[in-house]
PDB file of C-alpha atoms in Angstrom:
ATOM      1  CA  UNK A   1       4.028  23.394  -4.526  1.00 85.00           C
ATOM      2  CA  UNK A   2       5.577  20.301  -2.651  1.00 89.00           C
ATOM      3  CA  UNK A   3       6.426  17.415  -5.139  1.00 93.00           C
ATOM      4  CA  UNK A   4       5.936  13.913  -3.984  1.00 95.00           C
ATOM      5  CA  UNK A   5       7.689  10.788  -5.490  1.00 97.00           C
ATOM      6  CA  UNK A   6       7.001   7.188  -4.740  1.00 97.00           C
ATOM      7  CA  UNK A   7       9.090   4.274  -5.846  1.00 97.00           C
ATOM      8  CA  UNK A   8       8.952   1.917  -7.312  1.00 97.00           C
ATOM      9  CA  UNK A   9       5.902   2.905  -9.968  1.00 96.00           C
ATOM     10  CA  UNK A  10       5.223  -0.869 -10.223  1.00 97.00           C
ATOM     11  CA  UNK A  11       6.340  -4.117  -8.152  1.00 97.00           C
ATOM     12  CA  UNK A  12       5.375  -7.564  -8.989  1.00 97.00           C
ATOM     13  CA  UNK A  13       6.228 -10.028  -6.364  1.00 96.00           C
ATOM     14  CA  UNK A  14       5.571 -13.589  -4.999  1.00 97.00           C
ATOM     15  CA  UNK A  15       3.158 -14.456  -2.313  1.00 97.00           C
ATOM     16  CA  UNK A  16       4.863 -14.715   0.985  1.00 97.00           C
ATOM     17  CA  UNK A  17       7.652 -12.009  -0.439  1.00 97.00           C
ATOM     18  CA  UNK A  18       8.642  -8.733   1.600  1.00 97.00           C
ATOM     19  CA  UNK A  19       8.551  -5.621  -0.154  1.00 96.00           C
ATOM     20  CA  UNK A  20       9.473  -1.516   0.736  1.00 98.00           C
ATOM     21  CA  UNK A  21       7.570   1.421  -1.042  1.00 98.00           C
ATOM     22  CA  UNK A  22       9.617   4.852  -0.807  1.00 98.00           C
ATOM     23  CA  UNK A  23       8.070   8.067  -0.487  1.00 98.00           C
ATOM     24  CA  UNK A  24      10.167  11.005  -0.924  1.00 98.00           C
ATOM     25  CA  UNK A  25       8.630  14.359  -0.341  1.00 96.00           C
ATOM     26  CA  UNK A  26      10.026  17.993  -1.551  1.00 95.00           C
ATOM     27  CA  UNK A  27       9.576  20.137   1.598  1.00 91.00           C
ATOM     28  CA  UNK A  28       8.043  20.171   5.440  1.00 89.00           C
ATOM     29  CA  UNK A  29       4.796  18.599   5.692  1.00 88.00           C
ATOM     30  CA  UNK A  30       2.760  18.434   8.863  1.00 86.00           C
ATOM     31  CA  UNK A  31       1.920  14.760   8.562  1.00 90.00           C
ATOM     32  CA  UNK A  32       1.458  12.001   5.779  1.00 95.00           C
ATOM     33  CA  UNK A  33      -0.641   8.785   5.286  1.00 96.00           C
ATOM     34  CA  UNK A  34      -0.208   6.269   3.478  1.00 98.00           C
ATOM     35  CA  UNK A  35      -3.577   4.494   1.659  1.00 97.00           C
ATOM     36  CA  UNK A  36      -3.991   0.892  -0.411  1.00 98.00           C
ATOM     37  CA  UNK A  37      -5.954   1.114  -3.159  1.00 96.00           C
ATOM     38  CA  UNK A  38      -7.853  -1.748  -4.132  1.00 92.00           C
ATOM     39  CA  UNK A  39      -8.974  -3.541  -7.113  1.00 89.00           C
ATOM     40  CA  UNK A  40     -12.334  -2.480  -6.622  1.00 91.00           C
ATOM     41  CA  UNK A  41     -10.944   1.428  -6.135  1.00 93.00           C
ATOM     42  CA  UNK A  42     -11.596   1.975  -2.887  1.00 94.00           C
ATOM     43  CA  UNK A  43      -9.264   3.890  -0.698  1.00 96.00           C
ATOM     44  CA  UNK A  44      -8.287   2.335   2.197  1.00 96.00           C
ATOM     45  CA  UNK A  45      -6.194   4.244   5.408  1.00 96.00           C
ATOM     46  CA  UNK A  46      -2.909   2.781   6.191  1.00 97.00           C
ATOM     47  CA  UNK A  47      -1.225   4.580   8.027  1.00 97.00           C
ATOM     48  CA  UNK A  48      -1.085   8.387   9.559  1.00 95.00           C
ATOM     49  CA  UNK A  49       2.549   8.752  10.231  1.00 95.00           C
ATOM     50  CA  UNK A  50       3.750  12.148  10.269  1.00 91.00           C
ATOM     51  CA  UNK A  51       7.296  10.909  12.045  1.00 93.00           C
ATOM     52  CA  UNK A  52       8.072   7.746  13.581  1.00 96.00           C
ATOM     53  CA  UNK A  53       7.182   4.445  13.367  1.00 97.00           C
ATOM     54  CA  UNK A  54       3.862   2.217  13.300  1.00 97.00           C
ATOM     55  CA  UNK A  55       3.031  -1.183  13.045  1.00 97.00           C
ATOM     56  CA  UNK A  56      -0.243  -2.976  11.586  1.00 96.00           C
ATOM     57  CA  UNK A  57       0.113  -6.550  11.209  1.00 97.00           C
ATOM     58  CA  UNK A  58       1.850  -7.566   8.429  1.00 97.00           C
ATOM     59  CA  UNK A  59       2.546  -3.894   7.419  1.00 98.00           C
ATOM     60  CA  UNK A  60       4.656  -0.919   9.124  1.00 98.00           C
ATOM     61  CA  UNK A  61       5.670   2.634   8.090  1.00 98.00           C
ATOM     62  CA  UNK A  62       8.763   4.720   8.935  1.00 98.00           C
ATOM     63  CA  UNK A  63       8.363   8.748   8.292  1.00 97.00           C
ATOM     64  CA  UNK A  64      12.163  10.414   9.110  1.00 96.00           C
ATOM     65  CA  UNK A  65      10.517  14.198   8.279  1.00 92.00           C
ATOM     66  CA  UNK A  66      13.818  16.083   9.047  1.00 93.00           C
ATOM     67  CA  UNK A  67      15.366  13.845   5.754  1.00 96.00           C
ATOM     68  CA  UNK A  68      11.414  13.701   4.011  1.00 96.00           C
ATOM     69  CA  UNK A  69      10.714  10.296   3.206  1.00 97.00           C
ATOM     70  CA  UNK A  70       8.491   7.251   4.324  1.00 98.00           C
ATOM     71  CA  UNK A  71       8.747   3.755   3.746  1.00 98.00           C
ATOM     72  CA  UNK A  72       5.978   1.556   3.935  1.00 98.00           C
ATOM     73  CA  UNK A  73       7.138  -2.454   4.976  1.00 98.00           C
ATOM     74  CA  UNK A  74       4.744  -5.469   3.120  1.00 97.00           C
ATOM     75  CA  UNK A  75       5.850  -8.430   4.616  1.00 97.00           C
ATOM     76  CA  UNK A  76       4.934 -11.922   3.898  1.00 97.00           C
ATOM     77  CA  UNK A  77       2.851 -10.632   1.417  1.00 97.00           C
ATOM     78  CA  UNK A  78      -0.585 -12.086   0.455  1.00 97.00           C
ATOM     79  CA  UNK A  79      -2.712 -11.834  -2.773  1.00 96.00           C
ATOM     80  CA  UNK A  80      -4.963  -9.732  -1.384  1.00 95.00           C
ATOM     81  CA  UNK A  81      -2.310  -7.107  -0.977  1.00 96.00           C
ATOM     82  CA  UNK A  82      -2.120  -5.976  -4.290  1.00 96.00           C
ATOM     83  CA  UNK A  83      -3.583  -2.592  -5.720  1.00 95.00           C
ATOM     84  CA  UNK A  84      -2.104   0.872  -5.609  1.00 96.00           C
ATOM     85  CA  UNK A  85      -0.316   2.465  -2.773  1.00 98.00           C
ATOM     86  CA  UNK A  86      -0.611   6.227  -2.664  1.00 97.00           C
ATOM     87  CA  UNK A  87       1.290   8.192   0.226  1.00 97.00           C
ATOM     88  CA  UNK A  88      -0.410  11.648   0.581  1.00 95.00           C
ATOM     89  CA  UNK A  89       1.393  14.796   2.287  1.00 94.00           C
ATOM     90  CA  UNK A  90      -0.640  17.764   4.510  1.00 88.00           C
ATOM     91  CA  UNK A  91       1.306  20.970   4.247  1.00 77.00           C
ATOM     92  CA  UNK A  92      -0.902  23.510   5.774  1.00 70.00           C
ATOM     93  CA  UNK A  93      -4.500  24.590   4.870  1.00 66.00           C
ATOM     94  CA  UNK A  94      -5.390  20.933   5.539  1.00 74.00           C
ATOM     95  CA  UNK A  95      -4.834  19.703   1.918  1.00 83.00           C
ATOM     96  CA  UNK A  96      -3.051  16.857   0.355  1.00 88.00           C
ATOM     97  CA  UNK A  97      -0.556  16.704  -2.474  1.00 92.00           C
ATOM     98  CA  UNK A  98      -0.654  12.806  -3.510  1.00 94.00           C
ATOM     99  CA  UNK A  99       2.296  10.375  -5.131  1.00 95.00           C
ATOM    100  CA  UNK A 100       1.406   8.934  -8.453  1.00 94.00           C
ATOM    101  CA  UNK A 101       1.651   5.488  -6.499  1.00 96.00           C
ATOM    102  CA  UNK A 102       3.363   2.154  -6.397  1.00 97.00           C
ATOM    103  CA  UNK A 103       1.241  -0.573  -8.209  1.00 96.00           C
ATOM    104  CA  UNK A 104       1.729  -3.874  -6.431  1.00 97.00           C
ATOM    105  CA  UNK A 105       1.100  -7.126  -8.129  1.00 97.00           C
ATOM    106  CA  UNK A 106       1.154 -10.357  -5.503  1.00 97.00           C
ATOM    107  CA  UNK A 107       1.315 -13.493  -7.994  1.00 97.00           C
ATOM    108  CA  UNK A 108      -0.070 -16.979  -6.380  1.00 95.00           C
TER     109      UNK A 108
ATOM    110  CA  UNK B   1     -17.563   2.869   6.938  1.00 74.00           C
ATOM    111  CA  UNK B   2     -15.571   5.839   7.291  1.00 81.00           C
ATOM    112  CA  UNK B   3     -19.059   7.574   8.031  1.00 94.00           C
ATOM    113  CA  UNK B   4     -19.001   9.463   3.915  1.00 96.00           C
ATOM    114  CA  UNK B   5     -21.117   8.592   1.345  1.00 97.00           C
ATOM    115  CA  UNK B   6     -21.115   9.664  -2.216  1.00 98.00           C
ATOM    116  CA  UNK B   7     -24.112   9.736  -4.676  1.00 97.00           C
ATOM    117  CA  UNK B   8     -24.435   8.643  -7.674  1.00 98.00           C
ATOM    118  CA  UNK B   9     -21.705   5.531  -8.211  1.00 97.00           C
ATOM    119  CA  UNK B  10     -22.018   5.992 -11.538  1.00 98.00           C
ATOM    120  CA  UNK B  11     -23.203   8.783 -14.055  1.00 98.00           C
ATOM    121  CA  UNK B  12     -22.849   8.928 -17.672  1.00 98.00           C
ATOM    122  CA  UNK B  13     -23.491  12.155 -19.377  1.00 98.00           C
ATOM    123  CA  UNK B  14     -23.528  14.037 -22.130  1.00 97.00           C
ATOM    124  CA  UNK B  15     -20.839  16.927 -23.409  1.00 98.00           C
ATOM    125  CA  UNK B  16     -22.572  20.305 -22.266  1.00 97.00           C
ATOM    126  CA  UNK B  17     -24.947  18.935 -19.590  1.00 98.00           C
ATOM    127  CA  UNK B  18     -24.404  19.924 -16.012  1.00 98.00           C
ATOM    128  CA  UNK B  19     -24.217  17.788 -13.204  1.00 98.00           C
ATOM    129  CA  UNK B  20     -23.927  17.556  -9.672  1.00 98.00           C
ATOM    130  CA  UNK B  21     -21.929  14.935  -7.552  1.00 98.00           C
ATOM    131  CA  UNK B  22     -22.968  14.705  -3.962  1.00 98.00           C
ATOM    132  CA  UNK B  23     -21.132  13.987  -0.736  1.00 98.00           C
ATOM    133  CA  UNK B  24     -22.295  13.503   2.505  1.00 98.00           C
ATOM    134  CA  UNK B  25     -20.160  12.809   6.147  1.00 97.00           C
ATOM    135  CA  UNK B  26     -22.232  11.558   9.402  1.00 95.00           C
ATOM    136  CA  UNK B  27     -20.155  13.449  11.137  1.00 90.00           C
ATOM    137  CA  UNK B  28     -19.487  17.188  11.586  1.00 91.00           C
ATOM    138  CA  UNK B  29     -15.920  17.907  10.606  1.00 92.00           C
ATOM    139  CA  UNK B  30     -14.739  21.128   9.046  1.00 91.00           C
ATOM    140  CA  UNK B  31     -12.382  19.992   6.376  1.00 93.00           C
ATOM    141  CA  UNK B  32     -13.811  18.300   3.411  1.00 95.00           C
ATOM    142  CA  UNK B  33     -12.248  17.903  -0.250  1.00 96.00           C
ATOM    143  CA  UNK B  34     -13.321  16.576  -3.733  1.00 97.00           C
ATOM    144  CA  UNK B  35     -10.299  14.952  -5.574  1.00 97.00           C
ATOM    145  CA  UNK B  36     -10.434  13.413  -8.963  1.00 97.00           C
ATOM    146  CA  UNK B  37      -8.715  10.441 -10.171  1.00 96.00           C
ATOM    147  CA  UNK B  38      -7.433   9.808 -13.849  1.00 94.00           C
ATOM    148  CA  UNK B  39      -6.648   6.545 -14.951  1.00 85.00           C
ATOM    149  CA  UNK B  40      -3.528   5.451 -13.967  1.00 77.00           C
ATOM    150  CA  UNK B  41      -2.690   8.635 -11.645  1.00 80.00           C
ATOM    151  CA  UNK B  42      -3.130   9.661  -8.098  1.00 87.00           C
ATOM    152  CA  UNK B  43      -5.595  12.080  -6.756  1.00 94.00           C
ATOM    153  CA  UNK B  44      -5.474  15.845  -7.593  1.00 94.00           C
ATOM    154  CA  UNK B  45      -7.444  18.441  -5.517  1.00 94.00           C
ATOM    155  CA  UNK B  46     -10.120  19.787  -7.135  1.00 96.00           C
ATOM    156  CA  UNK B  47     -11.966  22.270  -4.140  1.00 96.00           C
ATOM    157  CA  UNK B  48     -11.824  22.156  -0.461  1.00 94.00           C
ATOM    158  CA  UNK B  49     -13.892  23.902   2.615  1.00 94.00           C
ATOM    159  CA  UNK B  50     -12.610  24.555   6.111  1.00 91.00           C
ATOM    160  CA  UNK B  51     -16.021  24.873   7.228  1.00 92.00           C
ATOM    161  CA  UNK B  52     -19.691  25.905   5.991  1.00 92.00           C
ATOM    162  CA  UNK B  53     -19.656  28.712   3.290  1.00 92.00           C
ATOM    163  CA  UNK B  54     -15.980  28.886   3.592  1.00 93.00           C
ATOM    164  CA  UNK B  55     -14.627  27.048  -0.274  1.00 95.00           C
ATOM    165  CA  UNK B  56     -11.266  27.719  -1.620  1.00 93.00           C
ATOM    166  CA  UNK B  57      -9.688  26.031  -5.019  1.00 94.00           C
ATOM    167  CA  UNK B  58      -7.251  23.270  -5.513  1.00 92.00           C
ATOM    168  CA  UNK B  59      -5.089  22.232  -8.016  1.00 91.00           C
ATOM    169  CA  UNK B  60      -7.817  21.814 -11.218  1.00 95.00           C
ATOM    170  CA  UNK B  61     -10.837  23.542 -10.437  1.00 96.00           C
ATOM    171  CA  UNK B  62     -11.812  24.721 -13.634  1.00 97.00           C
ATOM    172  CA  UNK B  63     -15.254  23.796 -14.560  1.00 97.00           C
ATOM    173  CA  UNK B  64     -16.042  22.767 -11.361  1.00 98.00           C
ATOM    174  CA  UNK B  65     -18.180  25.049  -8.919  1.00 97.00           C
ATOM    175  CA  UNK B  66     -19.017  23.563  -4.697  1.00 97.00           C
ATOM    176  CA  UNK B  67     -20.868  24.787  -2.344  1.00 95.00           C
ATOM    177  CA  UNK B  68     -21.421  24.263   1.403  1.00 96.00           C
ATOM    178  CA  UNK B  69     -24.738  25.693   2.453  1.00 95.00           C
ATOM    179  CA  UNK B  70     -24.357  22.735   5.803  1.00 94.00           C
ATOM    180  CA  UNK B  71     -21.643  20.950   7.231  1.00 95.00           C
ATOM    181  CA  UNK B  72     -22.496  17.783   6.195  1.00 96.00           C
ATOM    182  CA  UNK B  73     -22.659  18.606   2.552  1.00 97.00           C
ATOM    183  CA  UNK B  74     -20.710  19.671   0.299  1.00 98.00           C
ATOM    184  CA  UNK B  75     -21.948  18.674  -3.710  1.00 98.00           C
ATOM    185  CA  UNK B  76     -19.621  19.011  -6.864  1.00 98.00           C
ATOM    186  CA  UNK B  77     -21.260  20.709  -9.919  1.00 98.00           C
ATOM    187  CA  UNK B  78     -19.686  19.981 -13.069  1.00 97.00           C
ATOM    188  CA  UNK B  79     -21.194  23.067 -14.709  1.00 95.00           C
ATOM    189  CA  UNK B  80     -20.809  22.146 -18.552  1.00 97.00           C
ATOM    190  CA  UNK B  81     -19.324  18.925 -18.631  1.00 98.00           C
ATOM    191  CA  UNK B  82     -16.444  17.663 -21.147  1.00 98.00           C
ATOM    192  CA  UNK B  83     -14.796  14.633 -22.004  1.00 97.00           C
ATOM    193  CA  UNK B  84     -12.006  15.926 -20.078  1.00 96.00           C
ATOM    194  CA  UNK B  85     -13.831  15.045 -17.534  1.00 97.00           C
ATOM    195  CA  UNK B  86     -14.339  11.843 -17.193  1.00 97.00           C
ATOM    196  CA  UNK B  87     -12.721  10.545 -14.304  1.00 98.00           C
ATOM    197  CA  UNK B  88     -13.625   8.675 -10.760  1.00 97.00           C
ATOM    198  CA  UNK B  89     -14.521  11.319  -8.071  1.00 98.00           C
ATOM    199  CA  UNK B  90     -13.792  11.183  -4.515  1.00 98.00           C
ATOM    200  CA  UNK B  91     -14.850  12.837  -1.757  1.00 98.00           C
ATOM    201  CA  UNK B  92     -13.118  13.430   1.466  1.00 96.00           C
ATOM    202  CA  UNK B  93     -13.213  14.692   4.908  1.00 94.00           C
ATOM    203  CA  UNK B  94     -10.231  15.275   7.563  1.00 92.00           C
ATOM    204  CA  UNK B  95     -10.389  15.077  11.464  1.00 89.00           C
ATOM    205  CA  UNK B  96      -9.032  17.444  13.815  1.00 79.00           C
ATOM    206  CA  UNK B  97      -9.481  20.559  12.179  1.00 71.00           C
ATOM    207  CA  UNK B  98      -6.888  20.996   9.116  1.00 69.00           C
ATOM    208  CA  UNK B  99      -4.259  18.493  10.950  1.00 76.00           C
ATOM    209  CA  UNK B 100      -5.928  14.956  11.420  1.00 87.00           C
ATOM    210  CA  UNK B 101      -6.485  12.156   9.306  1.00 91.00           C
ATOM    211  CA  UNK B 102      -8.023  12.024   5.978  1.00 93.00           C
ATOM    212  CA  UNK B 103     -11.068   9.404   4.921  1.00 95.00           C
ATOM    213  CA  UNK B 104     -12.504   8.751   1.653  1.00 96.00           C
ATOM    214  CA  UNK B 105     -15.807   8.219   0.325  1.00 97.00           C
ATOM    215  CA  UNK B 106     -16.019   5.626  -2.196  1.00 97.00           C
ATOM    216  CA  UNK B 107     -15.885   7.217  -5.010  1.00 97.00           C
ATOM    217  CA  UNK B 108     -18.340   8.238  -8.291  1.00 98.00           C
ATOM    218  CA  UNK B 109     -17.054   7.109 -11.905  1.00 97.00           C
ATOM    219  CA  UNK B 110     -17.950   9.777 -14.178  1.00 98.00           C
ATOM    220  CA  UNK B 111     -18.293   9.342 -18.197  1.00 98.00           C
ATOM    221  CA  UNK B 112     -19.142  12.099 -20.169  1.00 98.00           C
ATOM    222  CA  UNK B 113     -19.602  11.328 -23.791  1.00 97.00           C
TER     223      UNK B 113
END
């Protein structure tokens, strides 16, 4: 099945800092989105970015599909923006393969 | 609200007992999933349906048995339950068919003793 690696596995950072997550993805997927986990565990949508590029306030997201990766773009990053950040692939059938995450710590 | 709720929050249990996580969507979309977390990991597929009475298996499905008797629904039975079990459960259901975007419910933490 298609692998999926995000880097880094953890990131500790200053408030107001700028920060890029990598996704790198084994084969053709037919889109991707990127979720925050919060403290609390809830999974929160991102991003759907199968190609392209999107912007969300504070956050954006590149997918280049023909070289399969993503980046997801923190900038001037806040407290509240820590948890886990999974990116999640669709191949076909509908389903997901997930990253193991990048766990982002925003210090005061 | 992503319009998916999940019942119970939070279950303990006992090794051997079975139990049954529900999910429920407001909507009516055809693709829904249960995934389970692991401390420290991301989310592996356990089961998915592309529509009522259609099921298929994901990634760890052992000891796990789903049905879909309505659209709406679609409950996780943990049949015997281990220790290997114990995990946070998440439901999920995708829009457009098999190609839109996927929402989560939020979650049931599972402990079986």
């Amino acid at each position: 099945g298609i692998q999926v690696e995000q880097s880094p596995p953890d990131l500790i950072l200053q408030e107001g800092a700028n920060s890029t997550l990598r996704c790198n993805f084994s084969d053709s997927v037919n889109n991707l989105q990127w979720f925050h986990q919060n403290p609390w565990g809830q999974l929160i949508n991102l991003f759907y970015i199968p190609s392209g590029t999107k912007q969300n306030g504070r956050l954006s997201a590149t997918t280049v599909a023909t070289e399969r990766y993503s980046l997801l773009y923190i900038s001037s990053s806040q407290t509240t923006d820590s948890g886990v950040y999974f990116c999640a692939v669709n191949t076909n059938a509908g389903k997901s393969t997930f990253g193991d995450g990048t766990t982002l710590t925003v210090k005061p | 609200d992503a319009g998916i709720t999940q019942s119970p929050r939070y279950k303990i249990t006992e090794t051997g007992r079975q139990v049954t996580l529900m999910c429920h969507q407001t909507w009516s979309h055809s693709y829904m999933f249960w995934y389970r977390q692991d401390l420290g990991h991301g989310l592996r597929l356990i089961y998915y349906s592309a529509a009522a009475d259609i099921t298929d298996k994901g990634e760890v499905p052992d000891g796990y048995v789903v049905s879909r008797s309505k659209t709406e629904n679609f409950p996780l039975t943990l049949e015997s339950a281990t220790r290997s079990q114990t995990s946070v459960y998440f439901c999920a259901f995708r829009t457009s068919g098999g190609a839109g975007e996927q929402f989560f419910g939020p979650g049931t933490r599972l402990t079986v003793l």
